[in-house]
Coordinates of C-alpha atoms in Angstrom, one line a residue:
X296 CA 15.0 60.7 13.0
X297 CA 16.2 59.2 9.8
X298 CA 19.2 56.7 11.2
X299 CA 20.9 56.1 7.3
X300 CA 21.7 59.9 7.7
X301 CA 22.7 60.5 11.1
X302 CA 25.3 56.5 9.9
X303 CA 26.5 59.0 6.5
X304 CA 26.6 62.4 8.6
X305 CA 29.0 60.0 11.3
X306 CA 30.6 58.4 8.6
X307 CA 31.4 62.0 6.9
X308 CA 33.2 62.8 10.5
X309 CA 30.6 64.5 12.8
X310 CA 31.4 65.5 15.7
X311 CA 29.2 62.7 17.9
X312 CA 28.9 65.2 20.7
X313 CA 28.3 68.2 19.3
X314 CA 26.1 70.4 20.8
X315 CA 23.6 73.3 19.8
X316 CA 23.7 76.5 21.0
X317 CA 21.3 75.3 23.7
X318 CA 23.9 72.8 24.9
X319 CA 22.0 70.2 23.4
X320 CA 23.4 67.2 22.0
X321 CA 22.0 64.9 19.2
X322 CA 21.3 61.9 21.6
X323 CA 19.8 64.3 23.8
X324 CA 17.5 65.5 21.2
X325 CA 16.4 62.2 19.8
X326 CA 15.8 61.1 23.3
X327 CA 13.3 64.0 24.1
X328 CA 11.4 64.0 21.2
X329 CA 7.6 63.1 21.1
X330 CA 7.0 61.0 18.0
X331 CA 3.7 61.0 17.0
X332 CA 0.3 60.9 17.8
X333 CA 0.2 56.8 18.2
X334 CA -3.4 56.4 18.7
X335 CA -5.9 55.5 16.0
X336 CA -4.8 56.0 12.2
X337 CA -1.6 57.7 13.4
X338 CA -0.3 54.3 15.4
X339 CA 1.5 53.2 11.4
X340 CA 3.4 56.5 11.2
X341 CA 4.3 56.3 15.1
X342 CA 6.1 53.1 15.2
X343 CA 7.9 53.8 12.3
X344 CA 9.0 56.9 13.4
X345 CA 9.7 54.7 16.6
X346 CA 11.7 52.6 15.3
X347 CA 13.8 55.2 13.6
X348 CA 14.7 56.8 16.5
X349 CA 15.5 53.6 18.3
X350 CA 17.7 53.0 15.1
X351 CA 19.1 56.9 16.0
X352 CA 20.0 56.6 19.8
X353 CA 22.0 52.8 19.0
X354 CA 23.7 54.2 15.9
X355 CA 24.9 57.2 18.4
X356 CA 26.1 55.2 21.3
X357 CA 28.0 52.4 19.2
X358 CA 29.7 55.8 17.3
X359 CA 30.9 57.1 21.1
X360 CA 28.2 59.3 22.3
X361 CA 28.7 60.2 25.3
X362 CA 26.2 58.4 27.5
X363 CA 26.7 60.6 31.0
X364 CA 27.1 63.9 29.1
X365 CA 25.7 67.1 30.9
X366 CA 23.6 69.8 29.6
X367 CA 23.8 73.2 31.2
X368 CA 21.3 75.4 29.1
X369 CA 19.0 77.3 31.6
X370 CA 16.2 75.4 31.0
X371 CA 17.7 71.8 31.5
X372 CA 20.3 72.6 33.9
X373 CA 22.6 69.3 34.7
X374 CA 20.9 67.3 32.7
X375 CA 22.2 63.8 31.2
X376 CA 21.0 61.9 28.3
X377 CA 19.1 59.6 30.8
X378 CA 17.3 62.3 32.6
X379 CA 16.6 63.5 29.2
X380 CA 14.9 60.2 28.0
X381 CA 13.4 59.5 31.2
X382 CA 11.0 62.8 31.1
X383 CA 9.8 62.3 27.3
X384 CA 6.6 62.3 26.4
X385 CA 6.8 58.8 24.8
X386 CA 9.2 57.4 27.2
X387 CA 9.9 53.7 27.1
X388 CA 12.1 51.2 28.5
X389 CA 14.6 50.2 25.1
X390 CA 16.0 53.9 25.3
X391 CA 16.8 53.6 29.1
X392 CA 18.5 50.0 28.6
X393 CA 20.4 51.1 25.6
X394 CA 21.6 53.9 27.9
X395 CA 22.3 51.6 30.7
X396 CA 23.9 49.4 28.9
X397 CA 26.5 52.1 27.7
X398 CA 27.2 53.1 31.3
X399 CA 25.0 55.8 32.2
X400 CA 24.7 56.9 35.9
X401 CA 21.3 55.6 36.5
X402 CA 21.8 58.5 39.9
X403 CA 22.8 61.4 37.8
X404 CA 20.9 64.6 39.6
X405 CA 19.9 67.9 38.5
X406 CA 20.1 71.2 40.0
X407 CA 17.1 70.2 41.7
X408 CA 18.5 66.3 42.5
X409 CA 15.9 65.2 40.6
X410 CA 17.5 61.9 39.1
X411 CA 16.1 59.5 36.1
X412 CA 13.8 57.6 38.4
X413 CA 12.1 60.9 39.4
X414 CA 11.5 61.6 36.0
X415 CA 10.4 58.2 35.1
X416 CA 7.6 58.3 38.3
X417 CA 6.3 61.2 37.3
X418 CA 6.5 60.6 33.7
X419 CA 3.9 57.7 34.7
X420 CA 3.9 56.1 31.1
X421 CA 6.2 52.9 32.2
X422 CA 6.7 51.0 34.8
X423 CA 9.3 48.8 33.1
X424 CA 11.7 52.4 33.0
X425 CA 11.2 52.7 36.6
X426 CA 11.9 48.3 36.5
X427 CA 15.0 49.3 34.4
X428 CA 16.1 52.2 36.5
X429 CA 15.9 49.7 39.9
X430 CA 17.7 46.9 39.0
X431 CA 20.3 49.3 37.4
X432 CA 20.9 50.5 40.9
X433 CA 18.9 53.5 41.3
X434 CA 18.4 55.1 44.6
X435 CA 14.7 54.5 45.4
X436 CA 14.7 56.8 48.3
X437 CA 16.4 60.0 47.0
X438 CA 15.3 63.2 48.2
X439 CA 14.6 65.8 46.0
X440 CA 14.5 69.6 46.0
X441 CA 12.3 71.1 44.0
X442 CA 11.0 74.0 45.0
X443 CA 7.8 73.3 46.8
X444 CA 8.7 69.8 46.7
X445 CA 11.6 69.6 48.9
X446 CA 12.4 66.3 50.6
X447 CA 9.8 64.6 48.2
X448 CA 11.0 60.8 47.0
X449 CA 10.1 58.8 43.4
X450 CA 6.6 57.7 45.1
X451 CA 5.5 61.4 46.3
X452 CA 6.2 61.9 42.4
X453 CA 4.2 59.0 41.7
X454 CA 1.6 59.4 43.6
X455 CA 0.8 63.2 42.8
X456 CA 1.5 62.6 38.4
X457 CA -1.6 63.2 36.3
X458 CA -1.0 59.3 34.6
X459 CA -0.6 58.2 38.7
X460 CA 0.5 54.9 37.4
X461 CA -0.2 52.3 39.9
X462 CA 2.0 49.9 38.5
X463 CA 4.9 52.3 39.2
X464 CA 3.9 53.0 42.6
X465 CA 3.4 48.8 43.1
X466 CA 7.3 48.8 42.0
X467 CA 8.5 51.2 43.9
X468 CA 7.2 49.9 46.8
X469 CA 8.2 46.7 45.9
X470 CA 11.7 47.4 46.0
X471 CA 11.6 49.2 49.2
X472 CA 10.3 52.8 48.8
X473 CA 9.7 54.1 52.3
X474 CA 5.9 54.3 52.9
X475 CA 5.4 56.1 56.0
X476 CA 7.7 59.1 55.3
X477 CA 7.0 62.5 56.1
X478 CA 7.6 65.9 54.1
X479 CA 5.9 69.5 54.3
X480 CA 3.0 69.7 56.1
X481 CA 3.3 66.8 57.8
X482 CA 1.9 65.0 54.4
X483 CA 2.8 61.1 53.7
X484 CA 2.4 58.9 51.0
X485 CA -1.4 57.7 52.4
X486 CA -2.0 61.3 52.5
X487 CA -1.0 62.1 49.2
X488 CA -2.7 58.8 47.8
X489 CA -6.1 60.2 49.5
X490 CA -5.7 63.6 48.8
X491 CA -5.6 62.9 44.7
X492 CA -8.6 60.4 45.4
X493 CA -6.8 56.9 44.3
X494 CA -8.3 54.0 46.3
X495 CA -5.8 51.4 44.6
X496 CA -2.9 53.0 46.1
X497 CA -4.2 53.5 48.7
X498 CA -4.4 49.7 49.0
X499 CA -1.0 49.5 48.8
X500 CA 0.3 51.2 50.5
X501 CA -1.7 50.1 53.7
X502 CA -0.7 46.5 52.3
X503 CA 3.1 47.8 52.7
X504 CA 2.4 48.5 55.9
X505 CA 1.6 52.9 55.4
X506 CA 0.3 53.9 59.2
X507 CA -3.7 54.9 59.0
X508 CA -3.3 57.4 61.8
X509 CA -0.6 59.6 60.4
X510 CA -1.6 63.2 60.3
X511 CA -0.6 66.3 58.7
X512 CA 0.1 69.4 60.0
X513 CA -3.1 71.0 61.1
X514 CA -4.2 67.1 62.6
X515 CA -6.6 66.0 60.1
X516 CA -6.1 62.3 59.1
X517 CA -6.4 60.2 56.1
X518 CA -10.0 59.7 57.1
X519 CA -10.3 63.0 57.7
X520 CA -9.5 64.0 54.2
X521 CA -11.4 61.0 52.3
X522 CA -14.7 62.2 54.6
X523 CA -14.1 65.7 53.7
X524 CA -13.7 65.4 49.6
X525 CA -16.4 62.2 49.7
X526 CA -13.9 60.0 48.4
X527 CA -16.1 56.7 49.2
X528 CA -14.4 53.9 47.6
X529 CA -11.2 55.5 50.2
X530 CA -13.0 56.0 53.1
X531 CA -14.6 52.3 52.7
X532 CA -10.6 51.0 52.2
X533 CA -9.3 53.1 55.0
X534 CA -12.3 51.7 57.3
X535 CA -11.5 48.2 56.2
X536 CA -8.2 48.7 57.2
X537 CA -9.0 49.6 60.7
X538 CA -9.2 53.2 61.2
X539 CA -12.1 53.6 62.9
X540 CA -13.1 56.8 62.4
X541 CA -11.5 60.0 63.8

């Protein structure tokens, strides 16, 4: 990511859009890439190289890159430069407002309509993206249909990512993310929040009003499943909150 080349290589009349024999352009690549290590003695080297590649993506989109762009290569099927920076490994908020800000669809869908804010809940490194994404417009709702994941929404994705950010899920939620919907197996978001054994969303989403007694498809409960796996500090929230028992 070294911006004084990619200014002379634009300046020298490169094609802005060009694209690799992977269908690959160069905003899309210096969206996706993973910097650095940026812990410890590498944090130096990681926000220079940050900063470079910051430099890279603005010197692209003032040149003309094409902000809603799609990819078609096998592997990243219908993917735009926002779904792109949305599901790196370093994501953070400057690349989607710089993106924004040059009129990307903030609703752009793969083949799977997964669209940026899908990416950025499951991404789980920033709830500012997923801020970003929200106030841009973005559909908080949207049902996906990944295999196996069919009819799941931002917060299933959320919920079930290894970061499970709770600031994400507290901003979804915020700006209206349905709580008490339903997908395979009868599953909903309480279910999913006890299932992966996180007693802070599980807070709240009982706060935003999640229904205690939902079930999934073979009738066990949310207490039911926070008994089963001994998930205390759950089954003490879910108690607090009413339930009961079974």
């Amino acid at each position: 990511d070294d911006p004084t080349l990619i200014r002379a290589l634009l300046k020298a009349g490169a094609e802005v859009d060009a694209e690799n024999n992977e269908g690959i352009t160069a905003l899309m690549w210096s969206l996706q890439t993973e910097t650095c290590d940026h812990t410890g003695r590498d944090m130096p080297e990681f926000l220079k190289r940050e900063r470079n590649r910051r430099a890279v993506v603005a010197e692209l989109l003032r040149s003309g890159a094409d902000a809603n762009i799609v990819c078609y290569s096998k592997r990243r099927m219908k993917w735009t430069p926002l779904l792109f920076a949305t599901c790196a490994p370093d994501l953070n908020a400057s690349a989607i407002s710089a993106l924004i800000r040059s009129g990307a669809n903030v609703n752009a869908q793969t083949e799977e309509a997964l669209t940026p804010l899908f990416h950025a809940a499951a991404n789980g490194r920033s709830s500012d993206a997923v801020r970003e994404l929200l106030e841009a417009g973005a559909e908080v709702d949207a049902a996906g249909k990944q295999k196996g994941r069919e009819g799941w929404t931002p917060l299933l994705y959320a919920l079930a990512a290894p970061y499970r950010s709770l600031p994400i899920v507290r901003e979804l939620i915020k700006n209206g993310a349905e709580v008490n919907l339903t997908v395979r197996g009868g599953f909903t978001p309480l279910l999913f929040a006890v299932e992966w054994g996180n007693p802070e969303a599980v807070s709240e989403l009982l706060k935003a009003g999640a229904k205690v007694d939902a079930r999934d498809k073979d009738g066990n409960s949310a207490l039911d499943c926070a008994m089963a796996k001994n998930y205390k500090q759950v089954v003490r929230r879910l108690l607090n909150a009413g339930t009961g028992g079974p």
